[in-house]
Every structure is written in C-alpha cells, then in structure tokens.
Coordinates of C-alpha atoms in Angstrom, one line a residue:
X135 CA -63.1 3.3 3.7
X136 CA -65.7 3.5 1.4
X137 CA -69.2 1.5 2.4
X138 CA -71.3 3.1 0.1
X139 CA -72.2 0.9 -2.5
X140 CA -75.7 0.9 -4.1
X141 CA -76.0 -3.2 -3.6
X142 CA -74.5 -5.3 -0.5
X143 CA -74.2 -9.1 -1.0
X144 CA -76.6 -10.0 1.6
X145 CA -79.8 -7.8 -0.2
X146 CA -81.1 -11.1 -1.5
X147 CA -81.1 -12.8 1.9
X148 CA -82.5 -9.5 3.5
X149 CA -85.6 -11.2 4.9
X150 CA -83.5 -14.2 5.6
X151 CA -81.7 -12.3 7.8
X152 CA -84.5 -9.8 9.1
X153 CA -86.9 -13.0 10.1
X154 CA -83.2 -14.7 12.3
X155 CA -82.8 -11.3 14.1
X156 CA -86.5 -10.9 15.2
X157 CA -86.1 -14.2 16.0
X158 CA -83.1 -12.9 18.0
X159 CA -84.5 -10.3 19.9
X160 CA -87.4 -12.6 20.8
X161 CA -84.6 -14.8 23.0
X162 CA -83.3 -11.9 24.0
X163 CA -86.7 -10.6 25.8
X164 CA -86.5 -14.2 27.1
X165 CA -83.5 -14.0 28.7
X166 CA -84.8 -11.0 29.8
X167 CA -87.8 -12.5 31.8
X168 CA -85.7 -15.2 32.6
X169 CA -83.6 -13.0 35.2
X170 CA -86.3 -11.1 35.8
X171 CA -88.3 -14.6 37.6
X172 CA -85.1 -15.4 38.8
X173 CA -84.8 -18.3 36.9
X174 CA -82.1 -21.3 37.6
X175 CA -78.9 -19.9 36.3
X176 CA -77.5 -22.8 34.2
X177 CA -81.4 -22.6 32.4
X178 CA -80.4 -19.2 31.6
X179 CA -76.8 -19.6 30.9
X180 CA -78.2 -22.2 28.3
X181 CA -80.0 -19.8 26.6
X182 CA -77.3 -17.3 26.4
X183 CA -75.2 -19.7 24.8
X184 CA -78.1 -20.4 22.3
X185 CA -78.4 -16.6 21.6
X186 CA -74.5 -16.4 21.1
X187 CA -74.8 -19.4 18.6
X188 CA -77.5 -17.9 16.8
X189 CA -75.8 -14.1 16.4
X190 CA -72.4 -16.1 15.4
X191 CA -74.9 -17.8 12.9
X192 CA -75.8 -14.4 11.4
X193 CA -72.4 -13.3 11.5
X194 CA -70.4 -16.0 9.3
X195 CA -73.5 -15.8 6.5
X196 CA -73.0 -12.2 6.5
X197 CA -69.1 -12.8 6.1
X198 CA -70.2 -15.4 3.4
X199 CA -72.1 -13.1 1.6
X200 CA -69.6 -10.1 2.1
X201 CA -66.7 -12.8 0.8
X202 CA -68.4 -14.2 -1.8
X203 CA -69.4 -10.4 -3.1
X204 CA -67.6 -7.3 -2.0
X205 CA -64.4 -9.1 -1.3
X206 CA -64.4 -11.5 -4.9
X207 CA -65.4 -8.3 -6.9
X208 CA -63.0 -6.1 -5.4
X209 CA -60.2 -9.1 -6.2
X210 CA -61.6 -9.0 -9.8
X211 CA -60.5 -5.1 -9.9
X212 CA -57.0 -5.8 -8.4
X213 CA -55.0 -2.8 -7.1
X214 CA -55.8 -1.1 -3.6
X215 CA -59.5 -1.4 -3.0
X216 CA -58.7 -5.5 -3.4
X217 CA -56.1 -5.1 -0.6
X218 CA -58.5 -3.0 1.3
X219 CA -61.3 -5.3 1.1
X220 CA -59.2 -8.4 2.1
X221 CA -58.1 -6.4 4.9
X222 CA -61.7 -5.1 6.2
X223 CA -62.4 -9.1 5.7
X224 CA -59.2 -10.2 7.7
X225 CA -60.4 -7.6 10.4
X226 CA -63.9 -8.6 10.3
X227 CA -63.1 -12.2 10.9
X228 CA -60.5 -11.1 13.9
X229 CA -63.2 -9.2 15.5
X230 CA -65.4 -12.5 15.4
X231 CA -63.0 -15.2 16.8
X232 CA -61.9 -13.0 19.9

C-alpha cells in the first residue's frame, strides 16, 4: 500500500506529539530504575499502566488525525484507494483493541 504522501495529518501536531513521546521515554527510563532499585511491584505496575495510558493516548489522536485526513480524503476520491484506506483504518484500530 502506498504510504508515501508528501503531507500526513498529524504534521501540524508534530511537536504535540514529539514533546508526549519524550515525555514517554522519560517514564520509560523510570520504570527502568524502578526495577533496577527493586522497587515495590504494584508502584511499578502503576506506572506501567500509566505508560500504557499514555502510548494509547498517542495512538487514538494519531487515528484521529489519520481518520479525519487520509481516510476522509481518500472517501472524497471514492473507488479502491477509499476501500483501502478504510481497511488500513479498520486494521489499525483492530491492532489497538487487542
């Protein structure tokens, strides 16, 4: 499938986006130290759950953005690349409830 396009949906919310994954990482490289000082494990397990929220966070406005752009243009134009672009949705959003 074709991914090359010169403008994504989420290029306005870049830095957006950017600043919540270094923010990311950064509760990552606590969890991190967490195990490392052996930490209690429910502490831990609290910040995991914090980490998934946050990456699921990132995930649906990405799915926003890619619905609201890629997926609405694509509809516009009708035919195949509409079908494949609800389908790449459908699979994306498959992939993120599992």
């Amino acid at each position: 499938m074709d991914h090359e396009h010169g403008h994504h949906g989420y290029i306005t919310d870049k830095d957006k986006y950017l600043n919540r994954l270094k923010r990311i990482e950064g509760q990552a490289r606590g969890i991190h130290k967490m195990v490392e000082d052996e930490k209690y494990c429910i502490d831990i397990l609290t910040q995991i759950s914090a980490l998934t929220s946050a990456l699921e966070a990132v995930a649906v406005g990405l799915l926003d953005d890619h619905l609201r752009h890629c997926v609405v243009d694509a509809a516009r134009l009708g035919g195949a690349e509409a079908d494949a672009k609800i389908t790449e949705a459908t699979q994306a959003i498959a992939r993120l409830v599992r």
